[in-house]
Coordinates of C-alpha atoms and ligand atoms in Angstrom, one line a residue:
X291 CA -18.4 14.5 17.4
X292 CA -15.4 13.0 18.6
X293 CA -12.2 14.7 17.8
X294 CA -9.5 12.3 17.4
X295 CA -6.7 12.4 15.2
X296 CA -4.1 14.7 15.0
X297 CA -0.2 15.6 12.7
X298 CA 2.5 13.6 14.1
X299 CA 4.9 17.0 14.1
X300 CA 1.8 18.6 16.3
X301 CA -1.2 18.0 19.1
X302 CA -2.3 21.7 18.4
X303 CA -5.1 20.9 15.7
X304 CA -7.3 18.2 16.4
X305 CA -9.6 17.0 13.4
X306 CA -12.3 14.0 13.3
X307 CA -11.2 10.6 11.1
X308 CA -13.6 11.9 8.3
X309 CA -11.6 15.3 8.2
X310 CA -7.9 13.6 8.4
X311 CA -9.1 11.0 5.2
X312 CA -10.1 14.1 3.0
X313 CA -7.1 16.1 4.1
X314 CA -4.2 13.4 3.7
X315 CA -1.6 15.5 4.8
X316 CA -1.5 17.8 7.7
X317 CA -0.4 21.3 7.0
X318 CA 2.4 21.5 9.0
X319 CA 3.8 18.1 6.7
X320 CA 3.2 15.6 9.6
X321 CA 1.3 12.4 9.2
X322 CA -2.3 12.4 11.2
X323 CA -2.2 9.9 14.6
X324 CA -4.3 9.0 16.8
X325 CA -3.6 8.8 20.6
X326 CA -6.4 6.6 21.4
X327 CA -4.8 4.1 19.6
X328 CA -4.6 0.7 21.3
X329 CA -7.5 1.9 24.3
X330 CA -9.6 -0.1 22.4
X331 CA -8.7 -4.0 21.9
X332 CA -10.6 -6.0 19.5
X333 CA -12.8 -9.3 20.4
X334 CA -10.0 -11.8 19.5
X335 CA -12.6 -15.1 20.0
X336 CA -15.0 -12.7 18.0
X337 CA -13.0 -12.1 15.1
X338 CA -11.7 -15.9 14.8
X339 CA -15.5 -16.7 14.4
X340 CA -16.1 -14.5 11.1
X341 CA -15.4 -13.7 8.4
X342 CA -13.8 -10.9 6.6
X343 CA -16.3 -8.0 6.2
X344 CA -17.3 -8.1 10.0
X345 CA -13.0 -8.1 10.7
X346 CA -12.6 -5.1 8.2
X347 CA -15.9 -3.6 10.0
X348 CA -14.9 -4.2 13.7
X349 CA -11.1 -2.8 12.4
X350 CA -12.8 0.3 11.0
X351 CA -15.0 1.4 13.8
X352 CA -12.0 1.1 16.2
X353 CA -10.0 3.3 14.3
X354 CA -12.8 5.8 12.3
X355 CA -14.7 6.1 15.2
X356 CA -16.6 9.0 13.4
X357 CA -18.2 7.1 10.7
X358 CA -21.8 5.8 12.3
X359 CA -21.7 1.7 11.8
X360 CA -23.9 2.0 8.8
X361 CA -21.5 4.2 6.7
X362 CA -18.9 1.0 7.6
X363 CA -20.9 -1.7 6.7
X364 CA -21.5 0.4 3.5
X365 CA -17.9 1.5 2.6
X366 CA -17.2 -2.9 3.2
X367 CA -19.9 -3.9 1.2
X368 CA -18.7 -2.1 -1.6
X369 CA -15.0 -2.3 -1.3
X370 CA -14.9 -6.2 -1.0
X371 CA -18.5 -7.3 -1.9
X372 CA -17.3 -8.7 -5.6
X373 CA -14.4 -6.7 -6.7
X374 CA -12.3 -9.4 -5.2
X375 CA -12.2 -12.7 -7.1
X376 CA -12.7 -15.0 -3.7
X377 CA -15.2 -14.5 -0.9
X378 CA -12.2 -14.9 1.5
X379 CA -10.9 -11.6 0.1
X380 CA -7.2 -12.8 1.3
X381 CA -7.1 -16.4 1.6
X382 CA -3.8 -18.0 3.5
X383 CA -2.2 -20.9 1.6
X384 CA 0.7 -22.9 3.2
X385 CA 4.1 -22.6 1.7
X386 CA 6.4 -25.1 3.7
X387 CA 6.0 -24.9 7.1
X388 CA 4.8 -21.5 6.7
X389 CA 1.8 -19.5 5.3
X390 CA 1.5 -16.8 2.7
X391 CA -1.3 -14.2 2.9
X392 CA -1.9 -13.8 -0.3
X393 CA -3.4 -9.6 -0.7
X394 CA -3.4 -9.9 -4.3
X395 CA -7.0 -11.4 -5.6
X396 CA -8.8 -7.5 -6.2
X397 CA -9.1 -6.2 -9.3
X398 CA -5.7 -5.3 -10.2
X399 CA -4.0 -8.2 -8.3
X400 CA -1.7 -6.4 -6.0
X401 CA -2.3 -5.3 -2.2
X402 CA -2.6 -2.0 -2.5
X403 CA -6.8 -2.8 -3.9
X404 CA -7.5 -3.8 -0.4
X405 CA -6.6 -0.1 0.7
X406 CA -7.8 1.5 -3.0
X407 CA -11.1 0.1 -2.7
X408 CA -12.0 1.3 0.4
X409 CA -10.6 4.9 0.3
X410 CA -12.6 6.3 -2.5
X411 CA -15.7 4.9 -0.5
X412 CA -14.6 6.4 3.0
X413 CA -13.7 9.8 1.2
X414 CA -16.9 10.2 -0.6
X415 CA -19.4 9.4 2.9
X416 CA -16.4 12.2 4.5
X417 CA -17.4 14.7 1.8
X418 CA -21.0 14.5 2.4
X419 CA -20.9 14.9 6.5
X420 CA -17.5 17.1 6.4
X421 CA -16.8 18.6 3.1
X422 CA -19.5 20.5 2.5
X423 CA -20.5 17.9 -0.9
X424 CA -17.9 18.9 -3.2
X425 CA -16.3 16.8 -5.7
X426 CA -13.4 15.6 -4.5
X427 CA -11.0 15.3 -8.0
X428 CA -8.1 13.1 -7.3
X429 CA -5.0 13.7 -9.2
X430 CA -1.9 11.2 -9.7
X431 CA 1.0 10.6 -11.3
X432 CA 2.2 6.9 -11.6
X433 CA 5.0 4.7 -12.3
X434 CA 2.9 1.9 -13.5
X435 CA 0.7 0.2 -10.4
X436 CA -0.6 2.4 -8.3
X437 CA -2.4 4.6 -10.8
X438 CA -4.3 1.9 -12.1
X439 CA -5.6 1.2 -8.8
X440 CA -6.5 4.5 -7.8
X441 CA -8.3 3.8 -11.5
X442 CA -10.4 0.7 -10.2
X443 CA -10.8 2.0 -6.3
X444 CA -12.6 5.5 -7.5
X445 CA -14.2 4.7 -11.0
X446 CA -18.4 5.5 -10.3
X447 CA -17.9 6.1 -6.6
X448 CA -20.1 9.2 -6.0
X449 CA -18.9 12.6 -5.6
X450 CA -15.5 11.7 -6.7
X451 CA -13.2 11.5 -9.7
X452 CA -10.0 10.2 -10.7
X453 CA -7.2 11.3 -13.2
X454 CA -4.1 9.3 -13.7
X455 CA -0.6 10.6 -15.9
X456 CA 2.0 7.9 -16.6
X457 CA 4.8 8.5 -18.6
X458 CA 3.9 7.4 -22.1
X459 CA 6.3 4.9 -23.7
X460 CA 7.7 4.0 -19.8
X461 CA 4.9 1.7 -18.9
X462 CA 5.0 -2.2 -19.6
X463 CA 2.0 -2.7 -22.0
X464 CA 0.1 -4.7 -19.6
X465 CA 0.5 -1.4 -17.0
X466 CA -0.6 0.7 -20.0
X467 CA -3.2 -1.6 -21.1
X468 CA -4.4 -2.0 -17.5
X469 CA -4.9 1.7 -17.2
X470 CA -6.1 2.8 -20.7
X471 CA -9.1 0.4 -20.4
X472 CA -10.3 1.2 -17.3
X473 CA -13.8 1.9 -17.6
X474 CA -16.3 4.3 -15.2
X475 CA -18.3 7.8 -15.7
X476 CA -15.7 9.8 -13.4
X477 CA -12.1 8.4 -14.7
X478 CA -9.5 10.5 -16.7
X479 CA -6.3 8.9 -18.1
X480 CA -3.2 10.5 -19.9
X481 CA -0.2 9.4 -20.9
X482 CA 2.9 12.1 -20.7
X483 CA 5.7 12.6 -22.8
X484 CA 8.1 13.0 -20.2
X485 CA 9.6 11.0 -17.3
X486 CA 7.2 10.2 -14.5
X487 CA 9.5 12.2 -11.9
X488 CA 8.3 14.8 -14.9
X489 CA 5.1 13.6 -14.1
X490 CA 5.2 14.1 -10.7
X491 CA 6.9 17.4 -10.8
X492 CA 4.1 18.7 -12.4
X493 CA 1.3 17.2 -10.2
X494 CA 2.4 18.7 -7.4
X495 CA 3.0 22.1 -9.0
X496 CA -1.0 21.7 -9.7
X497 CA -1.7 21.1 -6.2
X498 CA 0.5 24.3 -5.3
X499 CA -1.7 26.6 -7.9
X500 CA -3.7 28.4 -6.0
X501 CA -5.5 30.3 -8.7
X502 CA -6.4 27.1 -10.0
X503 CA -7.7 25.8 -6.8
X504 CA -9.7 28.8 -7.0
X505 CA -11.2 28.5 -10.1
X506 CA -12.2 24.9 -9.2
X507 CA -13.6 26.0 -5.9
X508 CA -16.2 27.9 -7.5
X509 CA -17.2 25.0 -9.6
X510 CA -17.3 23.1 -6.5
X511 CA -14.1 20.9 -6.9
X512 CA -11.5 20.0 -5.0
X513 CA -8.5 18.6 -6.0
X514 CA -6.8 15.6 -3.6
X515 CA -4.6 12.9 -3.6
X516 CA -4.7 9.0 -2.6
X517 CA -1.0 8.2 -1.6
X518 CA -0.7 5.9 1.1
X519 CA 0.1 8.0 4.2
X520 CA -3.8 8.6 4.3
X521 CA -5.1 7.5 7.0
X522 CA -8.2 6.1 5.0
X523 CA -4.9 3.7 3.5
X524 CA -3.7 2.3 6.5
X525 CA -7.1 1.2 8.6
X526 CA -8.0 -1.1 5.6
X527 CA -4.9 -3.1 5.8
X528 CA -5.3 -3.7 9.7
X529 CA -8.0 -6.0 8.7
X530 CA -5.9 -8.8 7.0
X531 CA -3.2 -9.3 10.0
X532 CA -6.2 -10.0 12.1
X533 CA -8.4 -12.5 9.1
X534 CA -4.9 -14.1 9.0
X535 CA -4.9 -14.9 12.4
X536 CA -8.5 -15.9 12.3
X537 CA -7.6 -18.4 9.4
X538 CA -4.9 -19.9 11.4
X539 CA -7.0 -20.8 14.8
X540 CA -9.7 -21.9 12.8
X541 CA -7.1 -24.3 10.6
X542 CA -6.1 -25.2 13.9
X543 CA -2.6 -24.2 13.8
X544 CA -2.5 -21.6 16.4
X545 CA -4.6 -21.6 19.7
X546 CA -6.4 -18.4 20.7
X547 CA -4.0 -15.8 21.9
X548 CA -0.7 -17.5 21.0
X549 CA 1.3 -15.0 19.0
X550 CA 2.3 -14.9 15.1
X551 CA 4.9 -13.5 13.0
X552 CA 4.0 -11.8 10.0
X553 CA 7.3 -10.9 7.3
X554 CA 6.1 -7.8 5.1
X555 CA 7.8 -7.2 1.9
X556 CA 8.0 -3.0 2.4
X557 CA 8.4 0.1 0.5
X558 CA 6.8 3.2 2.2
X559 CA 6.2 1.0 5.6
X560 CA 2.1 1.3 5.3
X561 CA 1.6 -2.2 5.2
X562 CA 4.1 -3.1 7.9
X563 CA 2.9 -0.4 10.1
X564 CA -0.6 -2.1 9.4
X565 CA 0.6 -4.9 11.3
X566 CA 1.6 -2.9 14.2
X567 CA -1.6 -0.9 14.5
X568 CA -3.3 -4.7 14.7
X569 CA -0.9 -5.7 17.6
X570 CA -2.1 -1.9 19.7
X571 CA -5.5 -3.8 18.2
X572 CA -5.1 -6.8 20.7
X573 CA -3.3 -8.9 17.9
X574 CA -0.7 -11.4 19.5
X575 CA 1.8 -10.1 17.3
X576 CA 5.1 -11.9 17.5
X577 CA 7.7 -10.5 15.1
X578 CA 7.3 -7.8 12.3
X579 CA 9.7 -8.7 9.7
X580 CA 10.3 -5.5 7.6
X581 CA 11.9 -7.2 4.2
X582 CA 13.9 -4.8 1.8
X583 CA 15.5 -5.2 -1.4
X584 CA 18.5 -4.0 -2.5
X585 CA 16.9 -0.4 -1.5
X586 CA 17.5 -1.4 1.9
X587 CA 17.6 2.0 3.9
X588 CA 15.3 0.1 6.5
X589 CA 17.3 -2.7 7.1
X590 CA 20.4 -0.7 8.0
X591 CA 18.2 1.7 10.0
X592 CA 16.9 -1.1 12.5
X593 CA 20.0 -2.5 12.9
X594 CA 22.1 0.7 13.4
X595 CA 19.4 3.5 14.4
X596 CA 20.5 5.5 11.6
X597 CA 17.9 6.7 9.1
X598 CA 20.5 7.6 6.0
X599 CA 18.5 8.7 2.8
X600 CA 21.8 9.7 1.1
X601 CA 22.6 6.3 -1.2
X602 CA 22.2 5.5 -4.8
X603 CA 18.9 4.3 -5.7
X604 CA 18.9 1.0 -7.2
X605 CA 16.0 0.0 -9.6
X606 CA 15.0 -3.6 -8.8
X607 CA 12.9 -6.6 -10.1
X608 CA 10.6 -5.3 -7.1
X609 CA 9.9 -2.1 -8.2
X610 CA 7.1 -1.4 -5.4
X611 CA 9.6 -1.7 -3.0
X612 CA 12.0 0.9 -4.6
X613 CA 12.0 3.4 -1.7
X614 CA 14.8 5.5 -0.2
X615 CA 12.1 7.7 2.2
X616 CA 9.6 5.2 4.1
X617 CA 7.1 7.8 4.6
X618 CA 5.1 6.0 7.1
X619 CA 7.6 5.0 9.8
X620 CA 7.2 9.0 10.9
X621 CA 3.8 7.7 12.4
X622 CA 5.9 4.6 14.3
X623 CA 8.4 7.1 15.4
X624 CA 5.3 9.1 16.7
X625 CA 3.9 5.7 18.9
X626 CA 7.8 4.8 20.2
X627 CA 7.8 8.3 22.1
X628 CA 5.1 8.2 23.9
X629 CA 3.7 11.1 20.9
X630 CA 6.6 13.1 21.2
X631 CA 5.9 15.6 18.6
X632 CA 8.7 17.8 18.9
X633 CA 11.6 15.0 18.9
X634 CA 9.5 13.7 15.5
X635 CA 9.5 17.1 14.0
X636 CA 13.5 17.4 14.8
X637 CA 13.9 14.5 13.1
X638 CA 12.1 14.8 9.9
X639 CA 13.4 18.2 9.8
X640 CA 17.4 16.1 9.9
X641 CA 16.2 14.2 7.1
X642 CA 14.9 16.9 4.9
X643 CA 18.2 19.0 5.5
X644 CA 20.4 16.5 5.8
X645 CA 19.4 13.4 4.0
X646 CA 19.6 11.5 7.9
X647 CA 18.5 11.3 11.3
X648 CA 19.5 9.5 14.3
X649 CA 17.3 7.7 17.2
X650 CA 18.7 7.2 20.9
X651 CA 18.9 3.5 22.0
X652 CA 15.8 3.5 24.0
X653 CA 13.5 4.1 21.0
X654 CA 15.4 1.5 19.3
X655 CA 15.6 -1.0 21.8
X656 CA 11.3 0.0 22.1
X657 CA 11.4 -0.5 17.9
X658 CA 13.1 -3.9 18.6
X659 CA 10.7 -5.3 21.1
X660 CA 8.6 -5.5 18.2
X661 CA 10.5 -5.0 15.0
X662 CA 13.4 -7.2 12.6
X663 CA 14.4 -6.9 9.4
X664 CA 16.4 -8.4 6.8
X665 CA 16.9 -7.9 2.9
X666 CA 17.3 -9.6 -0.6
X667 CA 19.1 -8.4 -3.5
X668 CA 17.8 -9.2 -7.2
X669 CA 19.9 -12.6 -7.3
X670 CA 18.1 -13.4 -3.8
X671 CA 14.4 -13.2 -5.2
X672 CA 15.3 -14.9 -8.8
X673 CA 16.6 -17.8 -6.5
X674 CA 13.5 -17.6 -4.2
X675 CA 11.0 -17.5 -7.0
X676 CA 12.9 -20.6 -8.3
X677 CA 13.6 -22.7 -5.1
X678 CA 9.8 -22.0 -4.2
X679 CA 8.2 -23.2 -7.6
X680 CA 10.7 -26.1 -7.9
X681 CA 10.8 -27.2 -4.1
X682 CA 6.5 -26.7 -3.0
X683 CA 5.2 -25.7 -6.5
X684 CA 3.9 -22.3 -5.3
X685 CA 4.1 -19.8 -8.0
X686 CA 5.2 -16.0 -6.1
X687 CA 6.0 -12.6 -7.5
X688 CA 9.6 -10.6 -6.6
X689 CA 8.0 -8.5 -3.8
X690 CA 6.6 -11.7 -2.1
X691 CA 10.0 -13.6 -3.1
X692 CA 11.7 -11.1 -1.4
X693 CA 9.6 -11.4 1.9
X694 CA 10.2 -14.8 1.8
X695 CA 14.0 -14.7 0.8
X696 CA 14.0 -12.7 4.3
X697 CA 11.8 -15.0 6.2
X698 CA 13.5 -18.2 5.5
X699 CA 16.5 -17.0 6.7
X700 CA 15.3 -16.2 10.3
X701 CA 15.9 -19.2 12.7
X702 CA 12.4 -20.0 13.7
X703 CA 11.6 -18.9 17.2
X704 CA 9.2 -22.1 17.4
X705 CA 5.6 -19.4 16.3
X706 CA 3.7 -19.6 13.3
X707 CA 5.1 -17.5 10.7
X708 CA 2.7 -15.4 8.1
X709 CA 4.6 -13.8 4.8
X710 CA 2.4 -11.6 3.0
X711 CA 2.2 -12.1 -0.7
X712 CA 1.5 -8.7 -1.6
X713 CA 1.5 -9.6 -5.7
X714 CA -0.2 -11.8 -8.5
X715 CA 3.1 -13.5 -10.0
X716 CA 1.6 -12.8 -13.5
X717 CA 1.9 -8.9 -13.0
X718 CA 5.3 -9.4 -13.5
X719 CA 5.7 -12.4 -16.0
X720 CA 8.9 -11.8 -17.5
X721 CA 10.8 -11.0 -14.1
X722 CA 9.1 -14.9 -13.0
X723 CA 9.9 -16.4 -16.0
X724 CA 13.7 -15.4 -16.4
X725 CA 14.0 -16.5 -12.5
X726 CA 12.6 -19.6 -13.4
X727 CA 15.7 -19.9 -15.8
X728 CA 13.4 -18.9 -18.9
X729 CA 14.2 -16.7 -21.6
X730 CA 12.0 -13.8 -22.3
X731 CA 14.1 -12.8 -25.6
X732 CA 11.9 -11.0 -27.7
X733 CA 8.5 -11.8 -25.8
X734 CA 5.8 -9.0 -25.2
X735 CA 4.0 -9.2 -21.6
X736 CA 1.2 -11.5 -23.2
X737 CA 3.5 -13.6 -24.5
X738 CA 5.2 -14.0 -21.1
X739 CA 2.2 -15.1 -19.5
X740 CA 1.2 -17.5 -21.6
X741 CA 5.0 -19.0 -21.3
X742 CA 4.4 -19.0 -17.4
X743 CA 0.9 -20.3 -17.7
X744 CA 2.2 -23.5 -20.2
X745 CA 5.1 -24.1 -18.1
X746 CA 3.4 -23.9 -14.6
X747 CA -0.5 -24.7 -15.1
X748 CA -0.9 -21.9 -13.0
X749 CA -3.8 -20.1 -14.2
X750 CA -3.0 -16.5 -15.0
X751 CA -6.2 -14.3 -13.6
X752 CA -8.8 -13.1 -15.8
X753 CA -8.2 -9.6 -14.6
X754 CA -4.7 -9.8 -16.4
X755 CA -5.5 -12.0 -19.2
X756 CA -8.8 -10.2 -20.2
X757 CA -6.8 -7.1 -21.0
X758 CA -6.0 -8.9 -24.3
X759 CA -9.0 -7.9 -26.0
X760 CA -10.8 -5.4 -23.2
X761 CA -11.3 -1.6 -25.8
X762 CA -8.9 1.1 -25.0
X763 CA -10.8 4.2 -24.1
X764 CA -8.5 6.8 -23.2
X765 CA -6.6 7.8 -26.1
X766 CA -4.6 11.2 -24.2
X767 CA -1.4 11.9 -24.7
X768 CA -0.2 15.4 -23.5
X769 CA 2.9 17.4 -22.7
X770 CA 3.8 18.1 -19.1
X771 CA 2.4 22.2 -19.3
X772 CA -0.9 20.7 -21.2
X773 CA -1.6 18.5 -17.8
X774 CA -2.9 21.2 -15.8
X775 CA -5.5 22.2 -18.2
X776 CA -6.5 17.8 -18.7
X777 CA -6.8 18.1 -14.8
X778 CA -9.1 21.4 -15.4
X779 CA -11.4 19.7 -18.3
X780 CA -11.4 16.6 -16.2
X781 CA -12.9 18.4 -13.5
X782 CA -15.3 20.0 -15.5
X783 CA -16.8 16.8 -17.2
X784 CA -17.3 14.6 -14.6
X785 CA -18.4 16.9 -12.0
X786 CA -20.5 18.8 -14.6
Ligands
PLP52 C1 3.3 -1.0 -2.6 C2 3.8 -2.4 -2.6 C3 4.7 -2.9 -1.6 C4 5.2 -2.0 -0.4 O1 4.2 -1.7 0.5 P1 4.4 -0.4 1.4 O2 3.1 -0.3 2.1 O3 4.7 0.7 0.6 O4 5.5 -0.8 2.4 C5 5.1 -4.2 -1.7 N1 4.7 -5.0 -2.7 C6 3.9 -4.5 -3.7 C7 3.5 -5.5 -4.8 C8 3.4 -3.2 -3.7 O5 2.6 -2.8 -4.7

């Protein structure tokens, strides 16, 4: 087998795709690369003459070289096959004179199912081929979003299991609801009294206990996580920068080979750094707009070359998107020098120390080629969200508003320009309604949707609506040093 990927902060340990997905993390910290990235180009006359399942499978070999073209067409079929409420999976809609990709129609209407849906399914062929078949328990802590799609991606996908601690009382009650009636043999869910940085504290003290990883090793379970600087995270939204393009030649707005712009609202820089694996791909990439909100650490890095962590972190009507370390730009650091290990390792180790680092021009001006940026404070998106309902009736959440705040101030440079729409507006109602100059006094979260659903005719989506009267199955409500053992009976139940 092909060895292939390796930690950003070191060439020394070469691993296969399979290995690097069930790992996460390299042991030295670094992110796993591949340097074979980009000596493959995709079939760009191909891929404008399918649809998305043979994209995400052409996108996946490429990258997972590993996996035999049956386990691909297997982990597609079962990641998008009807967990997606449109065939198209992410369907491009005009917005003016430009296009929103809209990444939010799986099961819990934000962009992160396109990557949460495939994971659990790439993980659990992995296990079979490289982990010697043992459960693979994964263990979370969440704000609000992401644990519930961890929830949806790994509920009854064999061999693995899922257990998810929010902060109990922290949660809006459609992120609570959403969670508390997920349904599947293999799904644990617990609410914490506590914080979620308590939350998180304490999941990574479990992943540090050796003596339980121990324990669960001789029951034949192994705990692992799902954040998004898995590998198995980023190949799965490759696929949507190149259906995108597809979409437009086949509209007929772009010819064959022209070049695009895509504007990514960003956080942790996975889905942004998506895009930039697609242009290594063959993708005529124009511009990569990295949009920030008021958290805007990236913004002042690509314009100044100086990474500063040190700032107060501002909570925002885009939570998502509240990040002062962008995990994922170590891997883009990695491509910009040529895989220069050492200089990443230097500076991660700056940031860690120090709070900062500092790139030479020449990596910048080699960023720049490709990158821009731009942000959008609170006030921005309210006025976004407004101007873009009351100007081309196209209803769009904060993290998308913020995109497209950032985006429509950019003169156009005369290419077709893609923003993706990384959210359902009806996950976050109240924020939509209030921009909309609406008053939420008083209103719960089912109440605010059906205020925006009355006042827009936009439907709200039945995966957000049905929650009204879906049973709640997982009652759980622990203290921080009663999570360890939840983890422990978790383990014990599903992998029984
Ligand atoms: C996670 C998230 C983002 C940010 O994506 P990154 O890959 O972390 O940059 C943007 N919008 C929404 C709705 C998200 O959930």
């Amino acid at each position: 087998m092909k060895t292939f990927y390796h930690s950003t902060r070191s060439g020394a340990d070469l691993v296969t795709s399979k290995q690097a997905i069930l790992a996460g993390i390299a042991s030295d910290g670094g992110l796993y690369v591949s340097d074979q990235l980009g000596d493959e180009k995709l079939d760009l006359a191909a891929i404008t003459a399918q649809g998305y399942h043979a994209t995400a499978r052409a996108v996946l070999s490429a990258l997972l070289p590993d996996y035999s073209a049956d386990e691909v067409a297997a982990c597609v079929a079962g990641a998008y096959a009807d967990n997606f409420d449109t065939p198209a999976v992410t369907p491009l809609t005009a917005v003016g004179p430009d296009w929103l990709l809209e990444l939010w129609h799986g099961p819990t209407c934000a962009f992160k199912d396109v990557a949460l849906q495939m994971l659990p399914r790439l993980m659990s062929v992995a296990r079979l081929t490289e982990g010697n078949g043992q459960g693979v328990m994964i263990v979370t802590a969440t704000s609000g979003d992401t644990g519930k799609a961890a929830l949806d991606g790994f509920a009854d996908v064999a061999g693995t299991g899922v257990t998810v601690f929010y902060p109990a009382g922290k949660v809006s009650d459609i992120q609570r609801l959403q969670m508390v009636t997920q349904k599947g043999a293999n799904v644990a869910v617990c609410g914490i009294r506590g914080t979620f940085d308590d939350a998180q504290t304490e999941v990574k003290r479990i992943f540090a206990d050796r003596a339980l990883e121990a324990r669960l090793a001789d029951a034949g379970v192994v705990l692992s996580s799902a954040n998004s600087i898995n590998v198995g995270r980023l190949v799965p939204q490759v696929s949507y920068y190149f259906d995108a393009y597809a979409q437009l030649v086949r509209a007929g707005k772009v010819a064959l080979g022209e070049a695009v712009d895509y504007c990514v609202p960003t956080g942790n820089f996975g889905d942004v750094l998506a895009g930039y694996y697609a242009k290594q791909l063959g993708l005529p990439v124009g511009k990569l707009i990295v949009a920030s909100n008021t958290n805007k650490v990236l913004t002042d890095f690509i314009e100044t070359g100086v990474y500063d962590r040190r700032r107060e972190f501002v909570k925002t009507i885009s939570p998502s998107m509240d990040i002062l370390v962008s995990s994922n730009l170590e891997r883009l650091l990695y491509y910009l020098t040529d895989g220069d290990c050492a200089r990443v390792a230097g500076w991660m180790k700056d940031l860690s120390e120090t709070g900062v680092y500092t790139l030479p021009a020449d990596v910048m001006d080699r960023l720049r080629e490709t990158f821009t940026c731009g942000f959008a404070t609170d006030d921005d998106t309210r006025a976004t969200i407004r101007s873009t309902w009351e100007n081309e009736r196209v209803l769009i959440d904060p993290h998308t508003a913020v995109g497209k705040c950032v985006l429509d101030r950019r003169v156009s440079e005369g290419r077709q320009r893609v923003c993706l729409s990384t959210a359902n507006p009806y996950k976050f109602s109240a924020d939509v309604l209030a921009a909309l100059g609406e008053s939420v006094e008083g209103l719960d979260g089912f109440a605010c949707m059906d205020k925006l659903e009355a006042l827009t005719s936009v439907p709200a989506p039945a995966q957000l609506s049905g929650l009204r009267s879906a049973a709640e199955l997982h009652p759980d409500v622990c203290d921080q040093d009663e999570m360890s053992a939840f983890v422990e009976n978790a383990c014990a139940r599903v992998f029984a």
